[in-house]
Structures are given as C-alpha cells and as structure tokens.
Amino acid sequence: MRDIHEARVLVVEDDPTLLGQLTELLEREGYRSVRGAGTVADALLTVATWQPQLLLLDVMLPDGNGFDLLRRVRETSDAPALFLSARDEDASRLRGLGLGADDYVAKPFLPAELLLRLAAVLRRSYNLPDALPAIALGEAEVD
C-alpha cells in the first residue's frame, strides 16, 4: 500500500443508517475499498475472505460485542482497529485499548476528526508518508 486510500476498510456497525453514512464518508474521502458488516458473524466472514487492512468497530452488536470480535480477529490478523462507540465510560475505552485497539472514538463524533484519526493510524501502521489528506470543515479546508 502506497497511499492510505488504498486500504481495505471494514466498518462494523449494527445501525444501518450510521453504517451507510460511515461508508459514504470514507468513499467520499477517497477510500477506494470499503465494506460494511452489521453483525459479528458477518464481520468474521468478511475478515476471513477479504482481509481488511483497517477495522472500524462498534462495541455493541446484535450477536456479540466489538471487544470479543477484536479478540477473535487478532487470532488471524494484526490489522489496525478503531472502536467507534456510544459507550464512553473509562472502563469501556480502557478495555478496547487494552485489547489492542489503536484508538477509541466516542459517539457522537466529528466526521473530520474520525477521518484524521483513521489516516494517522494507517500512516503509522503501514509506514506511509506523513502527508495528511485535505479535510473540508464547512467552508474551511484543513490540509
């Protein structure tokens, strides 16, 4: 991978509306290979068959939780992972980071902040150049 936008990104989120918004946000930002999953089972199948290079994980899922999902993914993959969750208490954040997540973002979140965090994790994990993508914030652009 020469560019963060080449990364295969798996978004695991049980809310179909938010899953669609996250997928659209990433694609609009230039990520060329984004897939979504709404359950632990779908996520595990996608990890096994598609081998994502970045995981964006919700904590609360209908058939389990993101913590257990990350633990199972870690058996076969060391892809970077970020939790994106409504659970913002210290214990939840510490648990996620303790399991090896690279970051933990609380909902609600600023889309621009999420994009910057994803880019930073990808650059660090895959030794990519420090050039940041330009991010639009209303009429202003951060680059």
C-alpha positions in Angstrom: 0.0 0.0 0.0 1.5 3.4 -1.1 -1.4 5.6 0.0 -3.9 5.4 2.9 -6.8 5.5 0.4 -5.7 2.1 -0.9 -6.5 0.4 2.4 -9.3 -2.1 2.6 -11.5 -0.8 5.4 -14.2 -2.8 7.2 -16.8 -0.8 9.1 -18.7 -2.9 11.6 -21.8 -1.1 12.8 -25.3 -2.5 13.6 -27.2 0.7 12.9 -27.8 0.5 9.1 -28.2 4.3 8.8 -24.9 5.0 10.5 -23.2 2.2 8.6 -24.2 3.8 5.4 -23.1 7.2 6.5 -19.7 5.9 7.6 -19.2 4.0 4.3 -20.2 7.1 2.3 -17.9 9.3 4.3 -14.9 7.1 3.7 -15.7 6.7 0.0 -16.2 10.5 -0.4 -12.9 11.0 1.3 -11.3 8.8 -1.4 -11.1 5.4 0.3 -11.5 3.0 -2.6 -12.2 -0.2 -0.9 -14.8 0.0 2.0 -17.1 -2.8 3.1 -19.7 -2.9 5.9 -20.9 -5.5 8.3 -23.8 -5.3 10.8 -23.0 -8.4 13.0 -20.1 -10.2 14.5 -20.8 -13.2 12.2 -20.7 -11.0 9.0 -17.6 -9.2 10.2 -15.7 -12.5 10.9 -16.7 -13.8 7.4 -15.5 -10.6 5.8 -12.2 -10.7 7.7 -11.6 -14.3 6.7 -12.4 -13.8 3.0 -11.4 -10.1 2.3 -8.6 -9.5 4.8 -9.2 -5.8 5.7 -6.3 -3.6 6.5 -8.3 -1.4 8.9 -11.2 -2.2 11.2 -13.7 0.4 12.4 -15.7 -1.4 15.2 -18.8 -0.6 17.1 -18.8 -2.1 20.6 -22.5 -3.1 20.9 -23.6 -5.5 18.2 -26.7 -7.7 18.0 -24.9 -11.1 18.1 -22.0 -10.1 20.5 -19.7 -7.2 21.0 -16.8 -5.5 19.3 -14.4 -6.4 22.1 -14.9 -10.2 21.5 -14.8 -9.5 17.8 -11.4 -7.9 18.0 -10.1 -10.7 20.2 -11.2 -13.2 17.6 -9.8 -11.1 14.7 -6.5 -10.9 16.5 -6.1 -14.7 16.2 -5.5 -14.3 12.4 -4.9 -10.6 11.7 -2.9 -7.7 13.1 -4.8 -5.0 11.1 -5.2 -1.8 13.0 -8.6 -1.3 14.7 -10.5 1.7 16.0 -13.5 1.5 18.2 -16.4 3.8 17.5 -18.9 3.6 20.3 -21.7 5.3 22.2 -20.1 3.7 25.3 -17.8 6.5 26.5 -17.1 5.4 30.1 -13.5 5.0 31.1 -13.8 1.2 31.6 -15.0 0.7 28.1 -12.3 2.8 26.5 -9.6 1.2 28.6 -10.9 -2.3 27.7 -10.8 -1.6 24.0 -7.4 -0.1 24.1 -6.2 -3.0 26.3 -7.3 -5.5 23.7 -5.0 -3.8 21.2 -7.3 -1.2 19.5 -5.3 1.7 18.1 -7.9 4.2 19.1 -11.3 4.7 20.6 -13.7 7.4 19.4 -16.9 8.2 21.3 -20.2 8.8 19.5 -21.2 11.4 18.6 -18.0 12.4 16.8 -16.9 14.9 14.3 -16.5 13.3 10.9 -13.3 15.3 10.2 -11.8 14.1 13.5 -12.6 10.5 12.6 -11.0 10.8 9.2 -7.9 12.3 10.7 -7.6 9.6 13.3 -8.1 6.9 10.6 -5.4 8.5 8.5 -3.0 8.7 11.4 -3.5 5.0 12.3 -3.0 3.9 8.7 0.2 6.0 8.3 1.7 4.7 11.5 0.7 1.1 10.9 1.9 0.9 7.3 4.8 3.3 7.4 3.3 5.7 5.0 4.4 9.3 4.4 3.1 11.9 6.8 1.2 13.8 4.2 -2.3 14.3 5.5 -5.4 14.4 3.3 -7.2 17.7 3.0 -10.4 17.7 5.1 -13.2 20.1 4.5 -14.7 21.7 7.6 -17.6 23.7 6.3 -16.1 26.3 4.0 -12.6 25.8 5.5 -10.2 23.1 4.5 -7.5 21.6 6.7 -4.5 20.0 4.9 
